[in-house]
XYZ file of C-alpha atoms in Angstrom:
480
model
C -0.007 0.011 0.051
C 2.986 2.359 0.469
C 3.752 1.913 -3.112
C 0.232 2.688 -4.144
C 0.112 5.755 -1.982
C 3.435 6.977 -3.431
C 2.313 6.443 -7.101
C -1.270 7.707 -6.445
C 0.119 10.959 -5.057
C 2.814 11.469 -7.555
C 1.815 9.336 -10.617
C 2.171 12.352 -13.094
C 5.099 14.141 -11.446
C 7.448 11.311 -10.406
C 6.670 8.964 -13.363
C 6.215 11.216 -16.398
C 7.989 8.812 -18.689
C 6.406 5.572 -17.428
C 3.717 3.812 -19.329
C 1.518 1.843 -16.911
C 0.482 -1.290 -18.710
C -0.584 -4.899 -18.206
C 0.515 -7.079 -21.057
C -1.516 -10.163 -21.339
C 0.396 -11.407 -24.366
C 3.946 -10.952 -25.694
C 2.988 -9.028 -28.870
C 3.522 -5.600 -27.625
C 6.935 -3.972 -27.775
C 8.452 -3.162 -24.448
C 9.189 0.647 -24.061
C 12.164 1.974 -21.920
C 10.910 3.147 -18.499
C 7.832 0.941 -18.608
C 6.389 -0.241 -15.347
C 5.407 -3.819 -16.433
C 2.427 -5.301 -14.582
C 2.590 -9.139 -14.545
C -1.006 -10.345 -14.839
C -2.046 -13.978 -14.903
C -4.369 -14.333 -17.935
C -6.354 -17.342 -19.149
C -3.787 -18.166 -21.784
C -0.693 -16.168 -20.834
C 1.013 -15.257 -17.619
C 2.896 -11.969 -17.632
C 5.171 -13.346 -14.986
C 6.754 -15.694 -17.611
C 8.411 -12.730 -19.382
C 9.231 -10.517 -16.371
C 13.022 -11.094 -16.609
C 12.892 -10.579 -20.403
C 11.150 -7.137 -20.221
C 13.721 -5.963 -17.573
C 16.420 -6.829 -20.088
C 14.595 -4.939 -22.763
C 14.634 -1.753 -20.672
C 11.479 -1.919 -18.441
C 11.953 0.259 -15.323
C 10.378 -2.313 -12.976
C 8.062 -5.335 -12.898
C 5.082 -5.538 -10.651
C 4.721 -9.309 -9.501
C 2.725 -11.430 -7.099
C 5.641 -13.399 -5.673
C 9.469 -13.072 -5.237
C 11.018 -13.837 -8.652
C 14.599 -13.078 -7.562
C 14.852 -9.972 -9.741
C 16.257 -7.766 -7.116
C 15.328 -4.116 -6.631
C 13.488 -3.882 -9.922
C 10.725 -6.182 -8.845
C 7.822 -4.792 -6.861
C 5.760 -7.480 -5.014
C 2.031 -7.271 -4.263
C -0.539 -9.886 -3.338
C -2.795 -9.150 -6.330
C -1.344 -7.505 -9.498
C -4.738 -7.161 -11.138
C -6.111 -5.190 -8.249
C -3.105 -2.977 -7.908
C -3.056 -2.378 -11.698
C -6.624 -1.071 -11.424
C -5.550 1.285 -8.752
C -2.524 2.551 -10.790
C -4.748 3.076 -13.849
C -7.210 5.076 -11.767
C -4.438 7.122 -10.245
C -2.844 7.694 -13.663
C -6.010 9.390 -14.823
C -6.498 11.328 -11.668
C -9.308 9.141 -10.337
C -12.182 9.819 -12.773
C -14.227 7.177 -10.983
C -14.449 9.536 -7.995
C -15.869 12.423 -10.082
C -19.134 10.890 -11.310
C -22.048 8.805 -10.242
C -22.279 5.254 -11.542
C -25.210 2.950 -12.319
C -24.299 -0.653 -13.248
C -26.386 -3.318 -14.785
C -25.414 -6.988 -14.840
C -27.213 -10.248 -15.860
C -27.451 -12.557 -18.839
C -30.203 -10.662 -20.788
C -31.547 -7.230 -20.755
C -28.360 -5.240 -19.911
C -28.252 -3.215 -23.126
C -31.963 -2.203 -23.187
C -31.919 -1.193 -19.440
C -28.748 0.857 -19.695
C -30.088 2.634 -22.743
C -33.445 3.339 -21.023
C -31.679 4.689 -17.929
C -29.331 6.925 -19.970
C -32.435 8.236 -22.010
C -34.306 9.034 -18.721
C -31.316 10.744 -17.162
C -30.610 12.723 -20.402
C -34.217 13.830 -20.713
C -33.936 15.166 -17.225
C -30.948 17.337 -17.826
C -28.022 15.134 -16.972
C -24.962 14.588 -19.242
C -24.436 10.921 -19.219
C -21.781 8.462 -20.256
C -22.709 4.939 -21.398
C -20.448 1.912 -21.315
C -22.115 -0.989 -23.299
C -22.131 -3.796 -25.711
C -23.251 -1.922 -28.789
C -21.118 1.211 -28.237
C -19.780 3.554 -25.598
C -21.202 7.033 -25.473
C -20.012 10.400 -24.032
C -23.141 12.456 -24.004
C -24.240 12.472 -27.619
C -20.796 11.361 -28.964
C -20.392 7.609 -29.905
C -17.167 5.898 -29.078
C -16.364 2.464 -30.580
C -16.054 -0.492 -28.218
C -14.539 -4.056 -28.502
C -15.812 -5.346 -25.242
C -18.917 -5.023 -23.124
C -16.642 -4.009 -20.228
C -13.349 -2.432 -21.495
C -10.061 -3.484 -19.894
C -9.313 -1.315 -16.854
C -6.692 1.141 -18.484
C -9.049 1.773 -21.354
C -11.951 2.076 -19.059
C -10.263 4.676 -16.801
C -9.305 6.610 -19.893
C -12.871 6.502 -21.030
C -14.029 7.659 -17.570
C -11.536 10.513 -17.727
C -12.930 11.597 -21.180
C -16.423 11.373 -19.674
C -15.576 13.563 -16.756
C -13.877 16.136 -18.909
C -17.047 16.317 -21.122
C -19.139 17.165 -18.053
C -20.700 13.779 -17.448
C -22.292 13.512 -13.979
C -23.623 10.012 -14.515
C -22.259 6.883 -16.179
C -24.582 4.005 -16.969
C -22.646 0.759 -17.525
C -23.206 -2.775 -18.592
C -21.089 -4.823 -16.230
C -20.098 -8.210 -17.606
C -19.064 -11.297 -15.606
C -15.788 -11.178 -17.439
C -15.238 -7.592 -16.370
C -16.055 -8.476 -12.684
C -13.895 -11.556 -12.522
C -10.909 -9.916 -14.262
C -11.272 -6.723 -12.164
C -11.614 -4.637 -15.257
C -13.763 -1.991 -13.374
C -11.017 -1.246 -10.939
C -12.429 0.259 -7.683
C -15.585 1.831 -9.283
C -18.304 2.213 -6.811
C -21.973 2.167 -7.923
C -24.802 4.256 -6.589
C -27.123 1.551 -8.061
C -26.510 -1.917 -9.380
C -29.161 -3.807 -11.277
C -29.469 -7.622 -11.560
C -31.615 -8.810 -14.457
C -31.426 -12.624 -14.595
C -29.080 -15.503 -14.907
C -29.486 -18.162 -17.612
C -26.979 -20.350 -19.377
C -24.223 -18.365 -21.122
C -20.431 -18.141 -20.957
C -19.974 -21.512 -19.331
C -17.058 -22.094 -21.650
C -15.304 -19.458 -19.483
C -16.913 -19.840 -16.056
C -17.348 -23.600 -16.153
C -20.463 -23.815 -13.989
C -23.584 -21.793 -13.268
C -22.383 -21.343 -9.640
C -19.148 -19.720 -10.842
C -21.163 -17.588 -13.240
C -23.539 -16.498 -10.498
C -20.620 -15.608 -8.077
C -19.006 -13.572 -10.790
C -22.211 -11.467 -11.166
C -22.608 -11.211 -7.432
C -19.340 -9.399 -7.144
C -21.009 -6.232 -8.333
C -23.260 -6.089 -5.273
C -20.366 -5.759 -2.830
C -19.715 -2.295 -4.283
C -23.030 -0.531 -4.543
C -25.362 1.482 -2.381
C -28.693 0.198 -3.749
C -29.370 -3.124 -5.466
C -32.329 -3.421 -7.945
C -33.118 -7.095 -8.447
C -35.514 -9.041 -10.651
C -37.030 -11.424 -8.073
C -38.939 -13.365 -10.843
C -35.575 -14.942 -11.608
C -34.485 -17.795 -9.237
C -30.935 -16.389 -9.068
C -32.423 -12.966 -8.394
C -34.348 -14.333 -5.407
C -31.177 -15.971 -4.100
C -29.139 -12.796 -4.548
C -31.863 -10.744 -2.749
C -31.327 -12.958 0.390
C -27.532 -12.937 0.258
C -26.498 -9.270 -0.031
C -26.564 -6.692 2.697
C -26.984 -3.305 0.934
C -30.277 -1.496 0.397
C -32.409 -3.750 -1.815
C -35.293 -2.980 -4.270
C -37.166 -5.744 -5.997
C -39.044 -5.723 -9.347
C -41.085 -8.445 -11.049
C -44.407 -9.602 -12.418
C -46.105 -10.127 -9.006
C -47.434 -7.798 -6.440
C -44.949 -9.024 -3.838
C -42.208 -7.012 -5.584
C -41.550 -3.295 -4.854
C -42.106 -2.421 -8.587
C -44.510 -4.617 -10.790
C -46.590 -4.185 -13.857
C -50.332 -4.875 -14.222
C -52.978 -4.948 -16.981
C -50.223 -5.533 -19.617
C -51.184 -5.264 -23.261
C -48.812 -6.081 -26.091
C -48.979 -4.546 -29.461
C -46.776 -4.791 -32.574
C -45.466 -1.327 -32.031
C -45.454 -1.007 -28.268
C -46.739 -2.074 -24.850
C -49.164 -0.421 -22.386
C -49.351 -1.335 -18.703
C -49.960 0.008 -15.227
C -46.708 0.688 -13.282
C -47.417 -0.304 -9.613
C -45.201 0.683 -6.703
C -46.310 0.897 -3.067
C -50.060 1.449 -3.097
C -50.118 3.600 -6.238
C -50.411 2.752 -9.929
C -49.544 4.827 -13.093
C -50.354 4.261 -16.656
C -47.377 3.764 -18.980
C -47.307 3.581 -22.872
C -44.020 2.170 -23.963
C -42.691 2.320 -27.585
C -41.034 -1.162 -26.988
C -42.877 -4.354 -27.272
C -42.571 -7.629 -25.336
C -43.001 -8.851 -21.886
C -39.208 -8.772 -21.252
C -39.191 -4.996 -22.148
C -41.858 -4.475 -19.414
C -39.275 -6.067 -17.045
C -36.556 -3.927 -18.450
C -38.730 -0.820 -18.028
C -39.397 -1.713 -14.355
C -35.679 -2.030 -13.750
C -34.894 1.287 -15.266
C -37.705 2.989 -13.276
C -36.551 1.459 -10.017
C -32.865 2.484 -10.639
C -33.815 6.014 -11.405
C -36.046 6.342 -8.357
C -33.210 4.878 -6.194
C -31.060 8.030 -7.094
C -33.914 10.236 -6.043
C -35.538 11.128 -9.386
C -39.393 11.866 -9.309
C -41.527 9.188 -10.731
C -43.498 11.653 -12.900
C -40.336 12.765 -14.719
C -39.153 9.156 -15.063
C -42.415 8.066 -16.762
C -42.473 11.034 -19.078
C -38.982 10.243 -20.287
C -39.608 6.533 -20.448
C -42.557 7.023 -22.796
C -40.513 9.071 -25.174
C -37.837 6.305 -25.716
C -38.205 4.777 -29.152
C -36.155 1.683 -28.726
C -32.618 0.209 -28.859
C -30.703 -0.898 -31.974
C -30.826 -4.667 -32.347
C -33.216 -5.237 -29.585
C -36.642 -6.402 -31.021
C -35.925 -3.837 -33.747
C -38.437 -3.577 -36.631
C -36.567 -3.442 -39.978
C -38.641 -1.330 -42.440
C -39.907 -3.227 -45.461
C -42.738 -2.475 -47.880
C -44.260 -5.957 -47.663
C -47.208 -7.703 -46.075
C -45.049 -9.476 -43.424
C -42.747 -8.117 -40.568
C -39.017 -8.617 -40.023
C -37.536 -8.230 -36.608
C -33.895 -8.205 -35.575
C -32.857 -9.166 -32.126
C -29.628 -10.033 -30.259
C -31.068 -13.166 -28.639
C -28.343 -15.720 -28.482
C -29.195 -17.740 -25.379
C -32.084 -20.165 -24.782
C -33.847 -17.818 -22.343
C -33.531 -14.845 -24.721
C -34.841 -16.769 -27.672
C -37.765 -17.905 -25.499
C -38.426 -14.379 -24.310
C -38.445 -12.714 -27.737
C -40.529 -15.489 -29.421
C -43.067 -15.793 -26.721
C -43.686 -12.111 -26.711
C -43.890 -11.767 -30.484
C -46.187 -14.791 -30.692
C -48.920 -12.879 -28.827
C -49.447 -10.386 -31.663
C -48.379 -12.468 -34.815
C -51.367 -12.976 -37.036
C -49.769 -15.379 -39.359
C -46.762 -17.706 -38.813
C -43.884 -16.984 -36.534
C -40.631 -17.771 -38.318
C -37.301 -17.851 -36.426
C -33.972 -17.636 -38.062
C -30.959 -18.288 -35.728
C -27.582 -20.039 -35.436
C -24.964 -20.428 -32.595
C -21.571 -18.962 -32.086
C -18.483 -21.120 -32.500
C -15.848 -21.349 -29.749
C -18.499 -20.811 -27.229
C -20.613 -23.012 -24.874
C -21.793 -25.833 -27.095
C -24.115 -27.183 -24.518
C -26.638 -24.347 -25.095
C -26.902 -25.149 -28.904
C -29.660 -27.849 -28.561
C -31.323 -25.852 -25.812
C -31.709 -22.897 -28.112
C -33.311 -25.135 -30.794
C -35.771 -26.507 -28.140
C -36.563 -22.901 -26.998
C -37.266 -21.754 -30.503
C -39.441 -24.775 -31.451
C -41.490 -24.124 -28.409
C -42.969 -20.969 -30.018
C -41.942 -20.689 -33.769
C -44.020 -22.170 -36.545
C -40.995 -22.539 -38.728
C -37.290 -22.537 -38.024
C -34.392 -21.497 -40.450
C -31.189 -22.904 -39.027
C -28.137 -21.006 -40.260
C -24.730 -19.722 -39.165
C -23.900 -17.031 -36.632
C -20.330 -16.233 -35.690
C -18.685 -19.611 -36.467
C -15.168 -18.446 -35.584
C -12.841 -21.448 -35.647
C -15.492 -24.125 -35.860
C -17.072 -25.548 -38.920
C -20.593 -24.032 -39.373
C -22.016 -27.387 -40.366
C -20.728 -29.002 -37.114
C -22.349 -26.195 -35.026
C -25.602 -26.670 -36.890
C -25.444 -30.399 -36.205
C -25.287 -29.689 -32.488
C -28.309 -27.342 -32.848
C -30.430 -29.998 -34.695
C -30.047 -32.437 -31.803
C -32.410 -30.258 -29.888
C -35.069 -30.734 -32.554
C -35.213 -34.485 -32.193
C -38.851 -35.552 -31.554
C -40.140 -31.985 -32.496
C -42.730 -31.713 -35.179
C -41.804 -28.016 -35.983
C -40.725 -27.794 -39.709
C -37.306 -26.435 -40.336
C -34.821 -25.793 -43.061
C -30.980 -25.541 -42.917
C -29.185 -22.871 -45.087
C -25.620 -22.427 -43.886
C -24.943 -19.152 -45.469
C -26.691 -16.493 -43.326
C -27.392 -14.111 -46.286
C -28.912 -16.875 -48.317
C -30.916 -17.975 -45.280
C -32.380 -14.528 -44.755
C -33.385 -14.246 -48.496
C -34.928 -17.728 -48.425
C -36.892 -16.906 -45.192
C -38.255 -13.622 -46.762
C -39.216 -15.414 -49.899
C -41.250 -17.989 -47.992
C -42.993 -15.404 -45.820
C -46.780 -15.028 -46.237
C -49.139 -12.176 -45.358
C -49.210 -11.641 -41.500
C -46.080 -13.639 -40.898
C -43.382 -12.334 -38.550
C -39.678 -13.191 -39.082
C -37.337 -12.891 -36.139
C -33.658 -12.723 -37.085
C -32.043 -13.855 -33.898
C -28.548 -13.658 -32.683
C -26.837 -10.759 -34.409
C -28.901 -7.810 -33.225
C -26.683 -4.685 -33.272
C -23.647 -6.507 -34.762
C -22.587 -5.423 -38.298
C -20.066 -8.187 -38.844
C -19.622 -11.901 -38.813
C -16.500 -13.588 -37.213
C -14.926 -16.362 -39.218
C -11.882 -18.609 -38.839
C -8.860 -16.949 -37.368
C -10.844 -14.090 -35.911
C -11.434 -12.642 -39.320
C -14.314 -10.117 -39.348
C -16.359 -9.585 -42.469
C -19.104 -7.001 -42.780
C -22.665 -8.309 -42.283
C -25.475 -5.913 -41.265
C -28.840 -7.711 -41.364
C -30.657 -4.415 -41.981
C -28.559 -4.010 -45.165
C -29.181 -7.634 -46.170
C -32.963 -7.300 -45.678
C -32.870 -4.260 -47.862
C -30.799 -6.111 -50.578
C -33.168 -8.988 -50.574
C -36.271 -6.899 -51.165
C -36.079 -6.666 -55.002
C -36.072 -10.470 -54.918
C -39.251 -10.705 -52.744
C -42.261 -9.833 -54.896
C -45.089 -7.761 -53.503
C -48.419 -9.566 -53.199
């Protein structure tokens, strides 16, 4: 801690030529004067090259055990944790200059964070957003590669937000970001838990590990907003000690919805809290978006915002890119684009859309390669539960063969009588699906959502925007 106090106090005066960095691979060139932070990653351990970087001119190495490197090694119990403190100090602690609202869970994070940002912005706040689709500093869009950026990049982003006058930051907090301590020592005024369903088990191994990763967020917040309809949410509610606020579909929750009516272009319901009820007309459709709206309302009330102002702002929000997004077409059927890429998300979107579909509900989906293969047949079962026709195709195959991924998916359709077709090429699958659509049908393109790329072998990214593909297909889909 003496080292941290010294660096925190003098980071920019005593160390003007030092680059604080945590190499997780050996691809970056070592710069003279660098303070090298040795971090144990999933595939690479920075300690393995500590001696080498000193030979190449690094000023010192930060390690978690004595490596016999003399005066140029600095030993700490947890290099990840200290690296986060160093990064925060380097940028003059921007995490202390703003208020933070974090959202974690398997599904709903993007919609909830966007709803909260919209509500705050409509009520005069300058808001930063850290999320899956993009980062935002007020109205300025900043590219992102990760839902939760690595800690140096995150602190730099915080710094830019603080300089731009942001007083609030709304943030999607991933399980990866929590386990890998990417958020440093960020403290949250409010933390939201949406749900926990199977995802990322290729990384976490078990659902218990996944849950414990998400739970880490609630050791660093003042108020917890929790979906108590979810079994893990109920458990979390009993295990944490901060101030707790519940939301759900039943009147035993602090915030719940009643008299819900779903429409193709929105949802109406009564917002109930305490002994009072208020009408809400939402421009988002689906039961899951009612839940998302409740979370956003509860989070904004937790920071002291009046409910009347929250409702007015909520009703002016027109939606989120790639989340139950209607793609405009001049045809007698509907095409929706949604990021659903887990069994639970597939079931949520299809069950909601089914309620207002006049014709057939057609679902096009695939599964990502190099990811949890166990969820592939489960996604098929979830889709078959509500869809009238399935188009099985490719998603982001990465280093796996698309046909092998599809074979895993099809095992989930054994014994099902739902008709399906397999078209490996996603562009061809979209065209085929649109050509078979009949009046009143609704097509749900699931899995890509906001993404405008496809990831192939070797990490190669190719451009693929489903909005553009649908537009390109229209000349080949005759009007009836």
